[in-house]
Amino acid sequence: MVSLFAPRVLLPQGWAHDVRLTIDDQGVIAEITPDARPAPADRQLQGQVLLPAPANLHSHAFQRAMAGMTERLGNAADGDSFWTWRELMYRFLERLSPDDVEAIAAFVHMELLEAGYAAVAEFHYLHHGPDGTAYADPAELAARIAAAADQSGIGLTLLPVLYSQGGCDGRPLEGGQRRFGNDLDGFTRLVEGSERALKRLAADARLGLAPHSLRAVHPDDVTALVALRPGVPFHIHAAEQLAEVDEVRHHLGARPVEWLLARQPVDASWCLIHATHLAPAEVTDLAASGAVAGLCPLTEANLGDGIFAAQPYLRAEGRFGIGSDSHIRIALADELRQLETNQRLQHHARNVLAAPPRSTGRTLFEAACAGGAQALGRASGRLAAGQLADLLALDGEHPHLVGLDGDALLDAWLLAGTDRLVQNVWSAGRPLVEAGRHHARAAISKRYAATVRALRADL
Ligand code: NGQ
Ligand code: ZN
């Protein structure tokens, strides 16, 4: 049993003071008492502000190692786009070895933790060797993601991904895509191998499932996946690009989100990644489904995807969480800021997503905590007895925050500050970040640097 004492804490019922919090040996919050006095054994979080640490609901960890390397205009006749970026991404991943994948994932986990996230959902579709030949263990690379989580301590929801066609017309996988492919039998073995790998992690690790997208998976196979492990987190990319909406409409007779809502049992276990291009009815129907919209504002901006209909969606009480997807940058405050800023630019207004009396920062932060936890199948996202101790402590004495309190302090962090204000992070009670640094930063960084140096020299 560990006990903490914090002067300022965000609880589900609002801001609280002088809070004692005890954590049991499973990393679960045993008790929370506001207006308490510290006990002698308590770790005192002097000057700090204690918050729930959100989960990051969408990661392709390997893409971190190519961030910033596709920022020059290629020679595509009609300019660069998501699709030309995707070609470069496929070329990049052709070189990755299992050791590379593990080293990059550990570095991503460390950066996520230092940014204030306690957990991550890895949307894992890189399964085979460079020419598409399966490894002796079909879950070799899934196990490498789990090994990285073991080293970093992050809470992992592993989503093995089914990716079986090159487009809605059923064309075969080509080039770099050959590393992704499985039929349903192969996928079932991958899931079983992933479950074995997760057993070696702490009890908060979870399995989910993910058909990649309606481009990459036949509708019948989406149905088969739903039946494979009923109730686990179920993620799918949807409606990120206009060309994708058109392709799905052409082949399935409906827009991607419209099709999913009509033909699949979309409920609170589902997470629709991006959901960028929605018709008005899809906005309200998705909100009503209870599913989470998996928004990735920094990646979506970098890839030129478009702007999510956040205002009507939140008005319809739609749920969302934040992912960092391609990891173009790993920055929690910046993700939420980009989400709100996009709305300001689009609507020529300010504080578009605030739900009074809560401020903009508070509204976005609490929603992202709730949606992230839901999408990961993780009992977290709010500080209450029975929840995992996913905790984040901000430096309340930092010049950016000093003299501020309550929602104003969250706004100063999220709308005007940086992740450097994050001092401590615990994942399911595991203390992983102290004074802003992950405990294994030196070893993880050194290995990552050696990995990317070799990859970049090779390009
Ligand atoms: C992915 N990325 O799975 O990494 C995709 C590209 C695809 C984004 N959608 C591959 N941002 O969509 O087929
Ligand atoms: Zn993605």
Short mmCIF file of C-alpha atoms and ligand atoms in Angstrom, two decimals:
data_model
loop_
_atom_site.label_atom_id
_atom_site.label_comp_id
_atom_site.label_asym_id
_atom_site.label_seq_id
_atom_site.Cartn_x
_atom_site.Cartn_y
_atom_site.Cartn_z
CA MET A 1 0.00 0.00 0.00
CA VAL A 2 1.30 3.44 -1.00
CA SER A 3 -0.19 6.71 0.17
CA LEU A 4 0.03 10.17 -1.35
CA PHE A 5 -0.99 13.55 -0.01
CA ALA A 6 -1.65 16.36 -2.46
CA PRO A 7 -2.67 19.96 -1.78
CA ARG A 8 -4.74 20.30 -4.98
CA VAL A 9 -6.50 17.47 -6.82
CA LEU A 10 -9.06 17.20 -9.61
CA LEU A 11 -11.72 14.72 -8.46
CA PRO A 12 -14.82 13.65 -10.41
CA GLN A 13 -16.91 16.01 -8.27
CA GLY A 14 -14.52 18.91 -8.86
CA TRP A 15 -11.40 20.52 -7.41
CA ALA A 16 -10.48 19.32 -3.94
CA HIS A 17 -7.84 20.29 -1.39
CA ASP A 18 -5.58 18.39 0.99
CA VAL A 19 -6.41 15.02 -0.47
CA ARG A 20 -5.07 11.71 0.87
CA LEU A 21 -4.99 8.93 -1.63
CA THR A 22 -4.06 5.32 -0.93
CA ILE A 23 -3.11 2.83 -3.64
CA ASP A 24 -3.21 -0.93 -3.15
CA ASP A 25 -0.68 -3.47 -4.41
CA GLN A 26 -2.63 -3.97 -7.66
CA GLY A 27 -2.23 -0.28 -8.49
CA VAL A 28 -5.87 0.43 -7.69
CA ILE A 29 -6.96 3.49 -5.72
CA ALA A 30 -8.18 2.15 -2.36
CA GLU A 31 -9.34 5.35 -0.76
CA ILE A 32 -9.53 9.07 -1.47
CA THR A 33 -10.14 11.56 1.31
CA PRO A 34 -10.36 15.31 0.68
CA ASP A 35 -9.77 17.86 3.48
CA ALA A 36 -7.53 15.34 5.21
CA ARG A 37 -4.34 15.64 7.20
CA PRO A 38 -1.20 13.92 6.01
CA ALA A 39 -0.12 10.72 7.74
CA PRO A 40 3.58 10.31 8.55
CA ALA A 41 4.19 7.74 5.79
CA ASP A 42 2.45 9.78 3.06
CA ARG A 43 4.46 10.96 0.11
CA GLN A 44 3.68 14.67 0.06
CA LEU A 45 3.22 16.22 -3.37
CA GLN A 46 4.19 19.69 -2.23
CA GLY A 47 3.27 22.44 -4.65
CA GLN A 48 1.87 19.96 -7.13
CA VAL A 49 -1.50 19.57 -8.75
CA LEU A 50 -2.70 15.99 -9.02
CA LEU A 51 -4.83 14.95 -12.00
CA PRO A 52 -5.98 11.73 -13.61
CA ALA A 53 -3.47 10.77 -16.29
CA PRO A 54 -5.22 10.18 -19.62
CA ALA A 55 -4.73 7.22 -21.92
CA ASN A 56 -3.53 7.78 -25.47
CA LEU A 57 -5.97 5.82 -27.60
CA HIS A 58 -4.15 5.51 -30.92
CA SER A 59 -0.51 4.76 -31.67
CA HIS A 60 1.50 3.29 -34.52
CA ALA A 61 4.72 3.40 -32.53
CA PHE A 62 7.11 2.64 -35.40
CA GLN A 63 6.06 5.83 -37.22
CA ARG A 64 7.78 7.91 -34.53
CA ALA A 65 11.13 7.08 -36.12
CA MET A 66 10.14 8.72 -39.43
CA ALA A 67 8.53 11.84 -37.94
CA GLY A 68 9.80 14.95 -39.68
CA MET A 69 11.28 13.00 -42.58
CA THR A 70 8.46 13.55 -45.07
CA GLU A 71 8.27 17.33 -44.93
CA ARG A 72 9.46 18.18 -48.42
CA LEU A 73 7.40 18.26 -51.58
CA GLY A 74 7.75 15.05 -53.53
CA ASN A 75 7.29 14.70 -57.26
CA ALA A 76 3.65 13.65 -57.32
CA ALA A 77 1.99 15.59 -60.17
CA ASP A 78 -0.84 16.91 -58.02
CA GLY A 79 1.25 17.69 -54.95
CA ASP A 80 1.82 15.78 -51.73
CA SER A 81 -1.04 14.28 -49.78
CA PHE A 82 -1.89 11.66 -47.21
CA TRP A 83 -1.49 9.09 -49.99
CA THR A 84 2.05 10.14 -50.99
CA TRP A 85 2.97 10.21 -47.29
CA ARG A 86 1.64 6.68 -47.02
CA GLU A 87 3.97 5.51 -49.81
CA LEU A 88 6.96 6.91 -47.90
CA MET A 89 5.72 5.31 -44.69
CA TYR A 90 5.49 1.92 -46.45
CA ARG A 91 9.04 2.32 -47.73
CA PHE A 92 10.28 3.23 -44.28
CA LEU A 93 8.74 0.25 -42.53
CA GLU A 94 10.30 -2.21 -44.98
CA ARG A 95 13.56 -1.85 -43.10
CA LEU A 96 12.37 -2.40 -39.56
CA SER A 97 13.65 -5.43 -37.65
CA PRO A 98 12.00 -6.81 -34.49
CA ASP A 99 14.73 -5.14 -32.41
CA ASP A 100 14.04 -1.82 -34.14
CA VAL A 101 10.31 -2.13 -33.47
CA GLU A 102 10.91 -2.79 -29.77
CA ALA A 103 13.44 0.03 -29.36
CA ILE A 104 11.17 2.56 -31.07
CA ALA A 105 8.10 1.49 -29.09
CA ALA A 106 9.95 1.80 -25.78
CA PHE A 107 11.03 5.32 -26.71
CA VAL A 108 7.48 6.26 -27.69
CA HIS A 109 6.17 4.90 -24.40
CA MET A 110 8.74 6.92 -22.49
CA GLU A 111 7.80 10.10 -24.36
CA LEU A 112 4.09 9.42 -23.81
CA LEU A 113 4.65 8.96 -20.09
CA GLU A 114 6.77 12.11 -19.82
CA ALA A 115 4.00 14.00 -21.65
CA GLY A 116 1.48 12.87 -19.01
CA TYR A 117 -0.19 9.83 -20.55
CA ALA A 118 -0.37 6.73 -18.34
CA ALA A 119 -1.45 4.25 -20.99
CA VAL A 120 -1.56 3.66 -24.71
CA ALA A 121 -3.57 1.64 -27.22
CA GLU A 122 -1.15 0.30 -29.82
CA PHE A 123 -2.95 -0.21 -33.14
CA HIS A 124 -0.50 -2.85 -34.21
CA TYR A 125 -0.46 -3.94 -37.85
CA LEU A 126 3.20 -4.64 -38.58
CA HIS A 127 3.25 -8.42 -38.24
CA HIS A 128 5.63 -10.13 -40.68
CA GLY A 129 9.14 -9.92 -42.05
CA PRO A 130 10.04 -7.44 -44.82
CA ASP A 131 8.95 -9.65 -47.74
CA GLY A 132 5.73 -10.69 -46.00
CA THR A 133 7.06 -14.00 -44.68
CA ALA A 134 5.68 -14.71 -41.24
CA TYR A 135 8.09 -14.98 -38.32
CA ALA A 136 8.33 -18.37 -36.58
CA ASP A 137 6.09 -16.85 -33.93
CA PRO A 138 3.26 -15.04 -35.76
CA ALA A 139 3.00 -12.69 -32.76
CA GLU A 140 6.74 -11.89 -32.78
CA LEU A 141 6.25 -8.16 -33.30
CA ALA A 142 3.22 -7.98 -31.01
CA ALA A 143 5.43 -9.53 -28.34
CA ARG A 144 8.03 -6.82 -29.03
CA ILE A 145 5.41 -4.15 -28.33
CA ALA A 146 4.59 -5.93 -25.07
CA ALA A 147 8.30 -6.16 -24.21
CA ALA A 148 8.63 -2.40 -24.77
CA ALA A 149 5.68 -1.84 -22.43
CA ASP A 150 7.36 -4.08 -19.88
CA GLN A 151 10.45 -1.89 -20.01
CA SER A 152 8.59 1.43 -20.01
CA GLY A 153 5.88 0.42 -17.52
CA ILE A 154 3.14 2.09 -19.58
CA GLY A 155 -0.37 0.63 -19.38
CA LEU A 156 -0.83 -1.22 -22.66
CA THR A 157 -3.97 -2.07 -24.57
CA LEU A 158 -2.65 -4.08 -27.49
CA LEU A 159 -4.82 -4.08 -30.59
CA PRO A 160 -3.67 -6.71 -33.08
CA VAL A 161 -4.85 -5.47 -36.45
CA LEU A 162 -6.39 -7.39 -39.34
CA TYR A 163 -5.24 -5.89 -42.65
CA SER A 164 -6.03 -8.15 -45.58
CA GLN A 165 -6.68 -6.20 -48.79
CA GLY A 166 -5.18 -3.24 -50.60
CA GLY A 167 -8.52 -1.47 -51.08
CA CYS A 168 -12.30 -1.97 -51.09
CA ASP A 169 -12.07 -3.79 -54.43
CA GLY A 170 -10.24 -6.62 -52.69
CA ARG A 171 -6.93 -6.08 -54.51
CA PRO A 172 -3.97 -7.91 -52.92
CA LEU A 173 -1.48 -6.27 -50.58
CA GLU A 174 1.59 -4.84 -52.29
CA GLY A 175 5.08 -3.73 -51.35
CA GLY A 176 5.34 -2.63 -47.74
CA GLN A 177 1.77 -3.75 -47.08
CA ARG A 178 2.88 -7.39 -47.29
CA ARG A 179 4.11 -7.10 -43.71
CA PHE A 180 0.54 -6.48 -42.53
CA GLY A 181 -1.43 -9.32 -44.07
CA ASN A 182 -3.35 -12.13 -42.39
CA ASP A 183 -6.34 -14.26 -43.21
CA LEU A 184 -8.77 -15.02 -40.40
CA ASP A 185 -6.91 -18.17 -39.32
CA GLY A 186 -3.59 -16.35 -39.22
CA PHE A 187 -5.24 -13.52 -37.35
CA THR A 188 -6.67 -15.88 -34.74
CA ARG A 189 -3.16 -17.24 -34.09
CA LEU A 190 -1.87 -13.69 -33.85
CA VAL A 191 -4.53 -12.87 -31.27
CA GLU A 192 -3.66 -15.96 -29.23
CA GLY A 193 0.04 -15.08 -29.37
CA SER A 194 -0.77 -11.51 -28.34
CA GLU A 195 -2.72 -12.80 -25.36
CA ARG A 196 0.27 -14.90 -24.31
CA ALA A 197 2.57 -11.87 -24.58
CA LEU A 198 0.20 -9.73 -22.53
CA LYS A 199 0.10 -12.34 -19.74
CA ARG A 200 3.72 -11.45 -19.00
CA LEU A 201 2.72 -7.85 -18.21
CA ALA A 202 1.03 -6.39 -15.14
CA ALA A 203 -2.67 -7.10 -14.70
CA ASP A 204 -3.81 -3.77 -16.18
CA ALA A 205 -2.63 -4.77 -19.70
CA ARG A 206 -5.50 -5.52 -22.08
CA LEU A 207 -6.21 -7.05 -25.43
CA GLY A 208 -8.47 -5.40 -27.99
CA LEU A 209 -9.12 -6.07 -31.67
CA ALA A 210 -8.92 -3.90 -34.73
CA PRO A 211 -9.94 -4.38 -38.33
CA HIS A 212 -7.69 -1.73 -39.90
CA SER A 213 -10.34 0.07 -41.95
CA LEU A 214 -13.14 -0.65 -44.39
CA ARG A 215 -10.50 -0.22 -47.12
CA ALA A 216 -8.25 -2.94 -45.72
CA VAL A 217 -10.79 -5.45 -44.40
CA HIS A 218 -13.77 -7.07 -46.14
CA PRO A 219 -17.11 -6.34 -44.38
CA ASP A 220 -17.62 -10.06 -43.63
CA ASP A 221 -14.29 -10.13 -41.83
CA VAL A 222 -15.28 -7.13 -39.70
CA THR A 223 -18.29 -9.19 -38.63
CA ALA A 224 -16.05 -12.20 -37.91
CA LEU A 225 -13.77 -10.07 -35.73
CA VAL A 226 -16.68 -8.75 -33.70
CA ALA A 227 -17.47 -12.34 -32.75
CA LEU A 228 -13.88 -13.32 -31.95
CA ARG A 229 -13.53 -11.79 -28.46
CA PRO A 230 -16.88 -10.23 -27.62
CA GLY A 231 -16.77 -7.07 -25.54
CA VAL A 232 -13.06 -6.24 -25.83
CA PRO A 233 -12.07 -2.76 -27.09
CA PHE A 234 -12.75 -2.70 -30.84
CA HIS A 235 -11.02 -0.04 -32.93
CA ILE A 236 -11.18 0.81 -36.64
CA HIS A 237 -9.95 3.70 -38.81
CA ALA A 238 -12.85 5.50 -40.47
CA ALA A 239 -13.46 8.52 -42.70
CA GLU A 240 -10.03 10.11 -42.38
CA GLN A 241 -9.74 11.10 -46.04
CA LEU A 242 -12.33 12.18 -48.60
CA ALA A 243 -11.04 9.64 -51.12
CA GLU A 244 -11.64 6.94 -48.53
CA VAL A 245 -15.22 8.11 -47.98
CA ASP A 246 -15.80 7.98 -51.75
CA GLU A 247 -14.21 4.55 -52.11
CA VAL A 248 -16.31 3.06 -49.32
CA ARG A 249 -19.47 4.68 -50.63
CA HIS A 250 -18.79 3.30 -54.09
CA HIS A 251 -18.25 -0.27 -52.85
CA LEU A 252 -20.52 -0.54 -49.83
CA GLY A 253 -23.20 1.96 -50.75
CA ALA A 254 -22.77 4.12 -47.67
CA ARG A 255 -20.24 6.43 -46.06
CA PRO A 256 -17.84 4.58 -43.70
CA VAL A 257 -19.30 5.74 -40.40
CA GLU A 258 -22.83 5.49 -41.75
CA TRP A 259 -22.10 1.91 -42.88
CA LEU A 260 -20.57 0.90 -39.54
CA LEU A 261 -23.46 2.34 -37.55
CA ALA A 262 -26.02 0.58 -39.77
CA ARG A 263 -24.29 -2.77 -40.23
CA GLN A 264 -22.21 -3.40 -37.12
CA PRO A 265 -23.07 -3.45 -33.40
CA VAL A 266 -21.24 -0.18 -32.71
CA ASP A 267 -21.44 0.50 -28.99
CA ALA A 268 -19.34 1.73 -26.09
CA SER A 269 -16.63 -0.87 -26.75
CA TRP A 270 -15.97 0.67 -30.17
CA CYS A 271 -13.53 3.41 -31.05
CA LEU A 272 -13.73 5.02 -34.49
CA ILE A 273 -10.34 6.47 -35.26
CA HIS A 274 -10.37 9.91 -36.95
CA ALA A 275 -14.05 10.03 -38.04
CA THR A 276 -12.96 13.25 -39.74
CA HIS A 277 -15.46 13.48 -42.57
CA LEU A 278 -18.97 13.05 -41.20
CA ALA A 279 -22.36 14.04 -42.59
CA PRO A 280 -24.59 15.74 -39.99
CA ALA A 281 -26.61 12.58 -39.35
CA GLU A 282 -23.41 10.61 -38.77
CA VAL A 283 -22.33 13.16 -36.15
CA THR A 284 -25.44 12.67 -34.05
CA ASP A 285 -25.73 8.93 -34.68
CA LEU A 286 -22.11 8.33 -33.72
CA ALA A 287 -22.63 10.38 -30.55
CA ALA A 288 -25.75 8.37 -29.71
CA SER A 289 -23.94 5.04 -30.20
CA GLY A 290 -21.78 5.59 -27.09
CA ALA A 291 -18.64 4.79 -29.11
CA VAL A 292 -15.53 6.93 -28.76
CA ALA A 293 -14.27 9.10 -31.60
CA GLY A 294 -10.50 8.59 -31.58
CA LEU A 295 -9.21 12.04 -32.49
CA CYS A 296 -5.54 12.56 -33.36
CA PRO A 297 -5.35 16.34 -33.87
CA LEU A 298 -1.61 16.74 -34.44
CA THR A 299 -1.36 13.88 -36.92
CA GLU A 300 -4.60 14.85 -38.66
CA ALA A 301 -3.25 18.37 -39.12
CA ASN A 302 0.14 17.13 -40.30
CA LEU A 303 -1.43 14.78 -42.84
CA GLY A 304 -3.97 17.35 -44.02
CA ASP A 305 -6.93 15.14 -43.16
CA GLY A 306 -9.52 17.77 -42.33
CA ILE A 307 -11.32 19.09 -39.27
CA PHE A 308 -13.54 16.92 -37.09
CA ALA A 309 -17.06 18.26 -36.41
CA ALA A 310 -16.25 18.66 -32.74
CA GLN A 311 -18.81 21.34 -31.90
CA PRO A 312 -22.00 19.53 -32.95
CA TYR A 313 -20.53 16.22 -31.78
CA LEU A 314 -19.89 17.45 -28.24
CA ARG A 315 -23.26 19.20 -28.16
CA ALA A 316 -24.77 15.79 -28.94
CA GLU A 317 -22.77 14.43 -25.98
CA GLY A 318 -20.45 12.47 -28.22
CA ARG A 319 -17.44 10.90 -26.54
CA PHE A 320 -13.89 11.37 -27.70
CA GLY A 321 -10.34 10.58 -26.69
CA ILE A 322 -6.93 11.60 -27.96
CA GLY A 323 -4.42 9.54 -29.90
CA SER A 324 -1.09 10.57 -31.31
CA ASP A 325 -1.22 8.12 -34.23
CA SER A 326 1.89 8.85 -36.36
CA HIS A 327 3.61 10.59 -33.41
CA ILE A 328 4.59 13.53 -35.55
CA ARG A 329 4.94 15.09 -32.09
CA ILE A 330 4.23 13.58 -28.70
CA ALA A 331 2.62 16.36 -26.71
CA LEU A 332 -0.54 16.03 -24.67
CA ALA A 333 -1.34 19.71 -24.16
CA ASP A 334 -0.73 20.40 -27.84
CA GLU A 335 -3.22 17.73 -28.94
CA LEU A 336 -6.05 19.30 -26.95
CA ARG A 337 -5.00 22.78 -27.99
CA GLN A 338 -5.00 21.79 -31.68
CA LEU A 339 -8.47 20.31 -31.29
CA GLU A 340 -9.85 23.58 -29.90
CA THR A 341 -7.77 25.80 -32.18
CA ASN A 342 -9.08 24.08 -35.31
CA GLN A 343 -12.59 24.94 -34.14
CA ARG A 344 -11.70 28.58 -33.51
CA LEU A 345 -10.25 28.94 -37.00
CA GLN A 346 -13.22 27.21 -38.56
CA HIS A 347 -15.97 29.00 -36.63
CA HIS A 348 -14.26 32.38 -36.12
CA ALA A 349 -15.00 32.09 -32.43
CA ARG A 350 -13.29 31.40 -29.12
CA ASN A 351 -13.83 28.74 -26.46
CA VAL A 352 -15.86 26.73 -28.93
CA LEU A 353 -15.66 23.43 -27.06
CA ALA A 354 -16.06 24.71 -23.49
CA ALA A 355 -19.04 23.33 -21.58
CA PRO A 356 -19.80 26.02 -18.99
CA PRO A 357 -19.33 26.33 -16.11
CA ARG A 358 -16.22 24.35 -16.95
CA SER A 359 -13.45 26.13 -18.82
CA THR A 360 -12.17 25.00 -22.21
CA GLY A 361 -9.13 23.25 -20.76
CA ARG A 362 -11.16 21.49 -18.08
CA THR A 363 -13.86 20.40 -20.53
CA LEU A 364 -11.36 18.95 -22.99
CA PHE A 365 -9.15 17.33 -20.37
CA GLU A 366 -11.96 15.55 -18.54
CA ALA A 367 -13.56 14.39 -21.78
CA ALA A 368 -10.24 13.04 -23.07
CA CYS A 369 -9.62 11.22 -19.79
CA ALA A 370 -13.04 9.56 -19.90
CA GLY A 371 -12.91 8.70 -23.61
CA GLY A 372 -9.35 7.41 -23.48
CA ALA A 373 -10.14 5.08 -20.58
CA GLN A 374 -13.27 3.81 -22.31
CA ALA A 375 -11.43 3.16 -25.56
CA LEU A 376 -8.67 1.21 -23.81
CA GLY A 377 -11.06 -0.83 -21.67
CA ARG A 378 -9.21 0.59 -18.71
CA ALA A 379 -10.74 1.44 -15.31
CA SER A 380 -9.14 4.87 -15.18
CA GLY A 381 -9.66 8.44 -16.29
CA ARG A 382 -10.98 9.72 -12.96
CA LEU A 383 -9.62 9.65 -9.46
CA ALA A 384 -11.99 7.51 -7.42
CA ALA A 385 -11.77 4.40 -5.24
CA GLY A 386 -11.69 1.26 -7.37
CA GLN A 387 -10.03 2.99 -10.33
CA LEU A 388 -6.46 2.34 -11.46
CA ALA A 389 -4.01 4.87 -10.07
CA ASP A 390 -3.18 6.53 -13.41
CA LEU A 391 -1.91 9.82 -12.03
CA LEU A 392 -0.22 12.95 -13.27
CA ALA A 393 1.30 15.67 -11.08
CA LEU A 394 1.84 19.15 -12.51
CA ASP A 395 4.34 21.61 -11.13
CA GLY A 396 1.98 24.16 -9.60
CA GLU A 397 4.96 26.37 -8.68
CA HIS A 398 6.18 26.71 -12.25
CA PRO A 399 6.12 30.34 -13.49
CA HIS A 400 3.49 29.36 -16.06
CA LEU A 401 1.12 28.17 -13.34
CA VAL A 402 2.02 30.01 -10.17
CA GLY A 403 -0.82 32.06 -8.69
CA LEU A 404 -3.44 30.15 -10.68
CA ASP A 405 -5.98 27.70 -9.38
CA GLY A 406 -8.71 25.36 -10.54
CA ASP A 407 -9.81 25.50 -14.17
CA ALA A 408 -7.60 28.51 -14.87
CA LEU A 409 -4.58 26.43 -14.00
CA LEU A 410 -5.63 23.68 -16.42
CA ASP A 411 -6.18 26.29 -19.14
CA ALA A 412 -2.72 27.76 -18.56
CA TRP A 413 -1.23 24.31 -18.98
CA LEU A 414 -3.31 23.08 -21.91
CA LEU A 415 -3.89 26.24 -23.95
CA ALA A 416 -0.70 28.14 -23.13
CA GLY A 417 1.80 25.76 -21.56
CA THR A 418 3.82 22.69 -22.44
CA ASP A 419 4.22 19.14 -21.26
CA ARG A 420 7.30 20.28 -19.36
CA LEU A 421 4.92 21.21 -16.55
CA VAL A 422 4.34 17.48 -16.03
CA GLN A 423 6.52 16.34 -13.15
CA ASN A 424 5.31 12.92 -12.06
CA VAL A 425 3.36 10.16 -13.72
CA TRP A 426 2.11 6.87 -12.32
CA SER A 427 0.57 4.12 -14.41
CA ALA A 428 -1.62 1.73 -12.39
CA GLY A 429 0.31 2.84 -9.33
CA ARG A 430 3.74 2.34 -10.95
CA PRO A 431 5.83 5.49 -10.42
CA LEU A 432 7.44 5.97 -13.86
CA VAL A 433 8.22 9.67 -14.25
CA GLU A 434 9.91 11.73 -11.54
CA ALA A 435 10.85 15.39 -11.98
CA GLY A 436 9.77 15.13 -15.61
CA ARG A 437 12.05 12.23 -16.50
CA HIS A 438 11.23 8.60 -17.09
CA HIS A 439 13.25 6.36 -14.78
CA ALA A 440 14.80 4.45 -17.70
CA ARG A 441 15.31 7.49 -19.94
CA ALA A 442 19.05 6.98 -20.39
CA ALA A 443 18.89 3.35 -21.49
CA ILE A 444 15.78 3.75 -23.66
CA SER A 445 17.12 6.88 -25.39
CA LYS A 446 20.51 5.37 -26.07
CA ARG A 447 19.01 2.31 -27.69
CA TYR A 448 16.56 4.39 -29.72
CA ALA A 449 19.29 6.74 -30.93
CA ALA A 450 21.40 3.82 -32.14
CA THR A 451 18.35 2.35 -33.89
CA VAL A 452 17.32 5.49 -35.75
CA ARG A 453 20.87 6.42 -36.62
CA ALA A 454 21.23 3.13 -38.47
CA LEU A 455 17.79 3.41 -40.10
CA ARG A 456 18.42 6.96 -41.30
CA ALA A 457 21.88 6.12 -42.62
CA ASP A 458 20.23 3.42 -44.69
CA LEU A 459 17.53 5.58 -46.31
C1 NGQ B 1 -1.89 3.69 -40.70
N1 NGQ B 1 -2.33 6.01 -41.04
O1 NGQ B 1 -2.48 2.66 -40.45
O2 NGQ B 1 -0.77 3.95 -40.24
C2 NGQ B 1 -2.54 4.71 -41.60
C3 NGQ B 1 -1.97 4.60 -42.97
C4 NGQ B 1 -3.60 3.23 -44.24
C5 NGQ B 1 -3.30 6.87 -40.96
N2 NGQ B 1 -4.46 6.48 -41.39
C6 NGQ B 1 -2.23 3.30 -43.65
N3 NGQ B 1 -3.11 8.07 -40.49
O3 NGQ B 1 -4.45 4.04 -43.95
O4 NGQ B 1 -3.83 2.33 -45.02
ZN ZN B 2 -3.90 5.18 -37.33
#
